[in-house]
């Protein structure tokens, strides 16, 4: 902990009149936090906060979000500037080391990542063990965890150099593993990485090339892919990043921790939302069905939610969604797709929802997933690959948080407490008396 308290707040038990002073810690920007670490020792009570809506789980210097203003900063740099001026590997470096690299640092970093793009040949048998119709996220959960069975020389979490190599390996191998999951789904041969290409180009090459004919990379699509990776690179303490941190807090190895993050990302309330958005847009089909969908989203007795809308932190337009929408136009125009019915439905849905009292009052705006599925589909990816691409990009953030947590001197195993409402102690009843 690097922060010192600037003031205190007082907690009073109205029943007994007892009160306790709690230190208040300031961040660089954003809300102050009440330090409750000694609360149980001092008061004998825990805080209750399922879903962690009011709980800070760690100190972090990686990413800052102002949800009210719709601001996202990585190490202080606005996401719009990074998406416009930087590239994914540079952003991954920034997340990892805290500063933009100079030329030498950038070249060394790219060299390290590029060096590790291949995966152990025996890993191919893992893929062949999956059913052909396996969801690629199911494959990713398995193969990323399995990396710990192949790279024994980078799983000692107490060795700084091994940790660094594990991060290089994870960032480098994710595109290869993801492209292999894609090829397996298609029934096409796996394509080895081509290290003369950039990170995004190499990924597109491994996904789209076949041995039977030459493959030419489209620079506009490669830039769009890179932007999509930047937009998904990190997002502070979201469910999957918190899962990585929680798994890591027990001392688990890096590959196991990232596999845990992938499982958490898979859910439709998190990374799986881009797949769910596209399914929803396809189901809507035509603009005249939008009012019915909006009615269902507002109906308290209907579990349906407008996918790609709403966010735990953003109560304003998600800044990533703006860049994603522009990228969507660029990609569709490059591919000569005019009047895409899905894009038209999405834009009309957005227009209507942003005027609707329910969405306005609850501050529900499009999130990063709202437009990403349309782009990825236009680029030829099946829906089942969408969350895999998210996992690929988010690995940059996950490993940065993993390193940050391991460097924290007073880091503890994550162990939430509970409000117990089950039976009190009672004696065992033998089966014949039940
Ligand atoms: N459609 C309709 N109503 C919604 C939506 C939505 N998409 N999102 C939230 N609401 C409503 C809720 O019903 C709730 O109403 P109530 O106060 O009357 O009960 C209110 O808004 C607050 O919603 P919560 O679920 O409490 O908000 P929370 O912060 O827990 O959820 C979440 C955020 C999970 C993202 C939610 O907005 C949602 O399910 N969205 C759709 C899924 C989605 O797009 N997920 C991607 C998130 S971005 C990412 O992970 C990369």
XYZ file of C-alpha atoms and ligand atoms in Angstrom:
485
model
C 0.000 0.000 0.000
C 1.558 3.278 -1.120
C -1.238 5.605 -0.022
C -1.456 7.362 3.335
C -4.802 8.379 4.836
C -5.774 12.037 4.599
C -8.774 12.030 6.952
C -11.128 9.710 8.805
C -14.830 8.930 8.804
C -16.696 7.784 11.888
C -18.831 4.667 12.029
C -21.344 4.624 14.866
C -23.347 1.667 16.150
C -26.730 3.279 16.871
C -27.687 0.468 19.292
C -24.673 0.782 21.613
C -23.460 4.275 20.789
C -19.942 2.907 20.192
C -18.045 4.534 17.354
C -14.901 3.818 15.344
C -12.744 6.022 13.177
C -11.944 4.645 9.730
C -9.074 6.035 7.627
C -9.914 7.520 4.212
C -7.443 6.924 1.368
C -7.243 9.255 -1.643
C -6.522 8.005 -5.176
C -4.786 10.107 -7.853
C -8.211 10.853 -9.320
C -11.631 9.382 -8.619
C -13.511 8.704 -5.382
C -11.705 8.323 -2.055
C -11.961 4.923 -0.382
C -12.735 4.031 3.232
C -10.106 1.666 4.568
C -12.023 -1.148 6.327
C -9.131 -3.590 6.688
C -9.200 -3.371 10.478
C -13.004 -3.258 10.710
C -13.493 -6.877 11.795
C -10.684 -6.751 14.355
C -12.028 -3.501 15.792
C -15.798 -4.045 15.571
C -16.382 -7.795 15.121
C -18.468 -6.986 12.018
C -17.899 -7.482 8.285
C -19.093 -5.329 5.407
C -21.753 -6.832 3.103
C -21.339 -6.092 -0.602
C -22.287 -8.902 -3.004
C -21.191 -8.030 -6.537
C -18.629 -5.611 -5.002
C -20.590 -2.549 -6.067
C -18.979 -0.441 -3.305
C -15.796 -2.347 -2.664
C -12.258 -1.645 -3.845
C -10.372 -4.941 -3.880
C -6.849 -3.665 -4.466
C -4.599 -0.696 -5.098
C -3.804 -0.376 -8.807
C -1.954 2.085 -11.062
C -2.875 0.516 -14.398
C -6.294 1.719 -15.576
C -8.692 4.448 -14.475
C -12.360 4.700 -15.444
C -14.657 7.640 -14.774
C -17.996 5.990 -15.459
C -20.047 9.172 -15.069
C -17.977 11.076 -17.649
C -17.303 8.085 -19.919
C -13.503 8.307 -19.520
C -11.061 5.411 -19.803
C -7.333 5.948 -19.185
C -4.537 3.393 -19.403
C -1.604 4.601 -17.281
C -3.113 8.069 -17.732
C -3.473 7.944 -21.533
C -7.034 8.264 -22.945
C -8.255 5.192 -24.832
C -9.243 7.320 -27.858
C -5.625 8.540 -28.258
C -4.207 5.058 -27.838
C -6.665 3.614 -30.380
C -5.828 6.386 -32.821
C -2.054 6.718 -32.411
C -0.667 3.586 -30.770
C -0.753 -0.121 -31.538
C -1.702 -3.146 -29.482
C 1.800 -4.310 -28.570
C 2.766 -0.803 -27.472
C -0.387 -0.638 -25.320
C 0.476 -4.059 -23.865
C 3.929 -2.686 -22.949
C 2.357 0.426 -21.421
C 0.001 -1.679 -19.289
C 2.846 -3.919 -18.180
C 5.573 -1.353 -17.426
C 3.659 1.867 -16.781
C 5.287 4.064 -19.465
C 5.277 4.206 -23.249
C 8.454 2.524 -24.544
C 11.273 4.415 -26.243
C 12.419 2.991 -29.597
C 14.867 0.490 -28.125
C 12.407 -0.677 -25.474
C 9.719 -1.080 -28.128
C 12.008 -3.064 -30.443
C 13.165 -5.343 -27.605
C 9.583 -5.906 -26.467
C 8.358 -6.744 -29.973
C 11.347 -9.084 -30.389
C 10.572 -10.893 -27.118
C 6.905 -11.307 -27.954
C 7.626 -12.388 -31.522
C 10.165 -14.960 -30.332
C 7.455 -16.783 -28.375
C 4.660 -16.971 -30.963
C 4.985 -20.702 -31.648
C 3.412 -23.254 -29.318
C 4.779 -26.634 -28.297
C 4.053 -29.064 -31.134
C 2.538 -31.577 -28.726
C -0.159 -29.057 -27.840
C -1.754 -29.901 -31.188
C -2.927 -33.214 -29.713
C -4.946 -31.244 -27.169
C -6.963 -29.684 -29.976
C -7.513 -33.028 -31.642
C -8.984 -34.349 -28.394
C -11.873 -31.837 -28.545
C -15.091 -32.549 -30.421
C -15.255 -30.669 -33.706
C -18.300 -28.744 -32.494
C -16.629 -27.657 -29.227
C -17.066 -23.953 -28.493
C -13.675 -22.270 -29.089
C -13.897 -20.712 -25.609
C -14.107 -24.243 -24.153
C -10.941 -25.070 -26.090
C -9.233 -21.873 -24.876
C -10.061 -22.640 -21.207
C -8.380 -26.017 -21.666
C -5.330 -25.160 -23.750
C -4.318 -22.008 -21.879
C -4.439 -23.864 -18.554
C -2.478 -26.678 -20.227
C 0.405 -24.287 -21.039
C 1.509 -24.811 -17.423
C 2.157 -28.445 -18.329
C 4.507 -27.378 -21.155
C 6.423 -24.352 -19.869
C 7.798 -25.458 -16.504
C 10.606 -22.922 -16.734
C 8.225 -19.957 -16.335
C 5.876 -20.980 -13.532
C 7.946 -19.978 -10.490
C 6.032 -16.905 -9.410
C 8.794 -15.848 -6.999
C 11.318 -15.484 -9.837
C 10.944 -12.055 -11.492
C 12.556 -13.220 -14.760
C 10.317 -16.297 -15.020
C 7.283 -14.101 -14.432
C 8.368 -11.804 -17.254
C 8.863 -14.735 -19.632
C 5.409 -16.079 -18.685
C 3.905 -12.699 -19.648
C 5.789 -12.709 -22.976
C 4.614 -16.238 -23.643
C 0.994 -15.526 -22.826
C 0.760 -12.377 -24.969
C 2.679 -14.066 -27.803
C 0.883 -17.410 -27.830
C -2.718 -16.253 -27.424
C -3.131 -15.340 -31.140
C -1.615 -18.686 -32.139
C -3.899 -20.619 -29.771
C -6.956 -18.585 -30.796
C -6.221 -19.052 -34.511
C -5.800 -22.794 -33.915
C -9.219 -22.904 -32.213
C -10.639 -21.130 -35.271
C -8.964 -23.502 -37.730
C -10.109 -26.521 -35.726
C -13.684 -25.277 -35.944
C -13.300 -24.878 -39.735
C -11.633 -28.256 -40.222
C -8.625 -26.558 -41.845
C -4.924 -27.214 -41.123
C -3.285 -25.156 -38.403
C -1.136 -22.313 -39.756
C 2.204 -21.566 -38.052
C 2.889 -17.945 -37.047
C 4.816 -15.728 -39.427
C 7.127 -13.541 -37.347
C 7.789 -10.963 -40.060
C 4.181 -9.796 -39.655
C 2.774 -7.434 -37.037
C 0.738 -8.853 -34.131
C -2.661 -8.225 -35.754
C -1.465 -9.150 -39.257
C -0.054 -12.404 -37.967
C -3.339 -13.261 -36.276
C -5.342 -12.590 -39.461
C -2.793 -14.599 -41.437
C -3.029 -17.606 -39.084
C -6.837 -17.465 -39.220
C -7.405 -16.815 -42.902
C -4.570 -18.295 -44.906
C -4.617 -21.853 -46.254
C -1.687 -23.833 -47.634
C -3.384 -24.142 -51.026
C -3.168 -20.495 -52.054
C -1.335 -17.226 -51.283
C -2.868 -14.889 -48.734
C -2.664 -11.111 -48.961
C -3.206 -9.107 -45.785
C -5.569 -6.169 -46.080
C -3.876 -3.306 -44.139
C -7.201 -1.626 -43.280
C -8.570 -4.831 -41.777
C -5.280 -5.437 -39.946
C -5.440 -1.910 -38.467
C -9.087 -2.484 -37.484
C -8.129 -5.781 -35.813
C -5.338 -4.021 -33.934
C -7.780 -1.300 -32.786
C -10.237 -3.940 -31.573
C -7.398 -5.517 -29.572
C -6.471 -2.096 -28.078
C -10.100 -1.421 -27.089
C -10.271 -4.742 -25.231
C -6.787 -4.680 -23.676
C -7.762 -3.735 -20.119
C -10.629 -2.446 -18.056
C -9.468 -2.330 -14.409
C -11.105 -4.671 -11.870
C -13.810 -6.282 -14.049
C -15.007 -9.851 -13.337
C -12.315 -11.651 -15.340
C -9.427 -9.475 -14.115
C -10.631 -9.854 -10.535
C -10.814 -13.611 -11.167
C -7.194 -13.605 -12.358
C -6.173 -11.655 -9.246
C -8.155 -13.953 -6.938
C -6.689 -17.086 -8.531
C -3.210 -15.565 -8.348
C -3.617 -14.577 -4.690
C -3.310 -18.254 -3.749
C 0.044 -18.471 -5.551
C -1.328 -20.307 -8.609
C 0.881 -20.334 -11.720
C 0.371 -17.677 -14.450
C -1.145 -19.995 -17.055
C -3.675 -21.343 -14.544
C -4.578 -17.768 -13.512
C -5.164 -16.614 -17.100
C -7.239 -19.739 -17.796
C -9.389 -18.731 -14.798
C -9.800 -15.264 -16.336
C -10.930 -16.838 -19.614
C -13.653 -18.846 -17.869
C -14.967 -15.718 -16.181
C -14.879 -13.732 -19.418
C -16.982 -16.346 -21.222
C -20.273 -15.384 -19.532
C -22.856 -13.332 -21.492
C -22.869 -10.594 -18.837
C -19.142 -10.019 -19.554
C -17.093 -10.973 -22.623
C -19.782 -13.223 -24.049
C -21.980 -10.160 -24.634
C -20.643 -9.474 -28.162
C -21.837 -12.911 -29.251
C -25.170 -12.298 -27.513
C -25.552 -8.880 -29.220
C -25.205 -10.360 -32.681
C -27.637 -13.193 -31.889
C -30.086 -10.557 -30.641
C -29.674 -8.387 -33.773
C -30.232 -11.440 -35.975
C -33.337 -12.381 -34.020
C -34.700 -8.847 -34.353
C -34.065 -9.121 -38.097
C -35.995 -6.029 -39.225
C -36.363 -2.545 -37.756
C -40.122 -2.922 -37.237
C -39.425 -5.541 -34.505
C -37.414 -3.047 -32.406
C -40.337 -1.642 -30.368
C -41.222 -5.166 -29.209
C -37.603 -5.819 -28.154
C -37.490 -2.527 -26.250
C -40.779 -3.422 -24.546
C -39.356 -6.792 -23.468
C -36.110 -5.210 -22.173
C -38.186 -2.895 -19.955
C -40.562 -5.580 -18.700
C -39.711 -6.478 -15.085
C -41.296 -9.923 -15.550
C -39.162 -10.723 -18.568
C -35.541 -11.790 -18.013
C -34.550 -10.427 -21.452
C -31.975 -7.594 -21.466
C -30.858 -5.442 -24.331
C -27.455 -6.999 -24.966
C -24.586 -4.554 -25.500
C -26.361 -1.978 -23.329
C -25.525 -0.996 -19.774
C -22.362 -1.290 -17.753
C -21.521 -1.635 -14.091
C -19.196 1.367 -14.206
C -20.182 3.485 -17.231
C -23.235 5.612 -16.674
C -22.442 7.427 -19.908
C -21.505 6.380 -23.450
C -18.697 3.794 -23.223
C -15.708 5.596 -24.861
C -14.673 2.282 -26.450
C -18.090 1.974 -28.118
C -17.543 5.289 -29.942
C -14.225 4.111 -31.429
C -15.789 0.733 -32.190
C -18.643 2.356 -34.101
C -16.197 4.356 -36.262
C -14.115 1.228 -36.859
C -17.302 -0.575 -37.860
C -17.978 2.011 -40.603
C -14.340 1.766 -41.832
C -14.431 -2.027 -42.068
C -17.819 -2.240 -43.778
C -16.793 0.434 -46.256
C -13.455 -1.323 -46.995
C -15.298 -4.588 -47.573
C -17.833 -2.852 -49.813
C -20.720 -3.842 -47.542
C -23.449 -1.288 -48.142
C -26.693 -1.224 -46.207
C -25.757 -4.013 -43.809
C -29.119 -4.940 -42.222
C -27.472 -5.772 -38.888
C -25.733 -2.382 -38.721
C -28.956 -0.635 -39.653
C -30.867 -2.530 -36.957
C -28.122 -1.743 -34.413
C -28.137 1.988 -35.229
C -31.898 2.193 -35.070
C -31.961 0.235 -31.797
C -29.370 2.595 -30.343
C -31.307 5.654 -31.552
C -34.592 4.475 -30.038
C -33.061 3.240 -26.770
C -31.150 6.486 -26.192
C -34.446 8.403 -26.371
C -36.422 5.980 -24.226
C -37.191 7.148 -20.686
C -36.278 3.716 -19.165
C -32.776 3.669 -20.656
C -32.191 7.388 -20.109
C -33.228 7.250 -16.463
C -31.138 4.120 -15.726
C -28.205 5.577 -17.696
C -27.988 2.567 -19.977
C -25.753 3.336 -22.975
C -24.171 1.119 -25.651
C -21.057 -0.650 -24.341
C -17.957 -1.886 -26.211
C -19.742 -5.053 -27.297
C -22.592 -3.351 -29.117
C -20.760 -2.828 -32.431
C -17.823 -5.249 -32.171
C -19.835 -8.293 -33.309
C -20.898 -6.550 -36.521
C -17.256 -5.797 -37.414
C -15.990 -9.233 -36.526
C -18.744 -10.924 -38.517
C -17.957 -8.736 -41.532
C -14.303 -9.771 -41.173
C -15.349 -13.404 -41.458
C -15.248 -14.544 -37.835
C -18.025 -16.843 -36.617
C -19.888 -15.681 -33.513
C -18.275 -18.348 -31.369
C -14.881 -16.677 -31.957
C -15.899 -13.225 -30.703
C -15.183 -13.858 -27.019
C -11.965 -15.647 -27.961
C -10.713 -12.441 -29.612
C -11.676 -10.546 -26.471
C -9.687 -13.027 -24.342
C -6.696 -12.694 -26.663
C -6.626 -8.917 -26.220
C -7.514 -8.896 -22.512
C -4.509 -11.140 -21.814
C -2.389 -7.951 -21.995
C -4.399 -6.482 -19.108
C -4.621 -9.735 -17.155
C -0.851 -10.250 -17.102
C -0.250 -6.608 -16.126
C -2.633 -6.987 -13.160
C -1.116 -10.353 -12.280
C 2.364 -8.791 -12.126
C 1.120 -5.777 -10.189
C -0.520 -7.985 -7.594
C 2.552 -10.161 -7.152
C 4.693 -7.058 -6.605
C 2.365 -5.807 -3.860
C 4.330 -6.321 -0.595
C 1.304 -6.787 1.682
C -0.736 -8.875 -0.762
C -2.967 -11.467 0.907
C -4.931 -14.447 -0.338
C -8.356 -13.227 -1.513
C -10.845 -14.577 0.968
C -14.221 -12.794 1.195
C -16.448 -13.419 4.211
C -20.221 -13.890 4.189
C -23.490 -13.111 5.903
C -24.468 -16.583 7.065
C -28.222 -17.295 6.997
C -28.185 -21.109 7.176
C -29.019 -23.392 10.102
C -27.324 -22.816 13.463
C -25.407 -25.710 15.069
C -27.526 -28.858 15.460
C -26.951 -32.545 16.172
C -26.663 -35.162 13.455
C -29.850 -37.225 12.988
C -29.435 -40.873 11.968
C -31.177 -41.846 8.710
C -33.945 -43.932 10.299
C -35.060 -40.949 12.408
C -35.312 -38.417 9.500
N -31.380 -4.042 -20.696
C -32.429 -3.703 -19.908
N -32.329 -3.308 -18.608
C -31.094 -3.248 -18.083
C -29.945 -3.569 -18.837
C -30.112 -3.973 -20.191
N -29.068 -4.293 -20.946
N -28.845 -3.429 -18.057
C -29.285 -3.033 -16.864
N -30.649 -2.923 -16.863
C -31.491 -2.473 -15.766
C -31.674 -3.578 -14.740
O -32.824 -4.353 -14.986
C -31.764 -2.783 -13.453
O -33.080 -2.290 -13.350
P -33.739 -2.105 -11.883
O -32.891 -1.075 -11.189
O -35.110 -1.614 -12.199
O -33.700 -3.436 -11.212
C -30.845 -1.597 -13.667
O -30.786 -1.418 -15.099
C -29.440 -1.798 -13.148
O -28.961 -3.018 -13.654
P -27.994 -3.988 -12.854
O -28.091 -5.382 -13.403
O -28.209 -3.820 -11.388
O -26.596 -3.359 -13.223
P -25.220 -4.101 -13.153
O -24.223 -3.043 -12.983
O -25.246 -5.193 -12.134
O -25.101 -4.800 -14.587
C -24.503 -5.338 -16.781
C -24.283 -4.390 -15.607
C -24.312 -6.807 -16.330
C -23.454 -5.071 -17.859
C -25.941 -5.135 -17.334
O -26.098 -3.810 -17.762
C -26.269 -6.098 -18.458
O -26.671 -7.245 -18.198
N -26.081 -5.676 -19.754
C -26.304 -6.534 -20.882
C -25.107 -7.460 -21.061
C -23.901 -6.740 -21.616
O -23.985 -5.984 -22.583
N -22.722 -7.020 -21.011
C -21.448 -6.463 -21.456
C -20.863 -5.583 -20.404
S -19.402 -4.816 -21.028
C -18.224 -5.953 -20.923
O -18.221 -6.860 -20.141
C -17.127 -5.858 -21.852
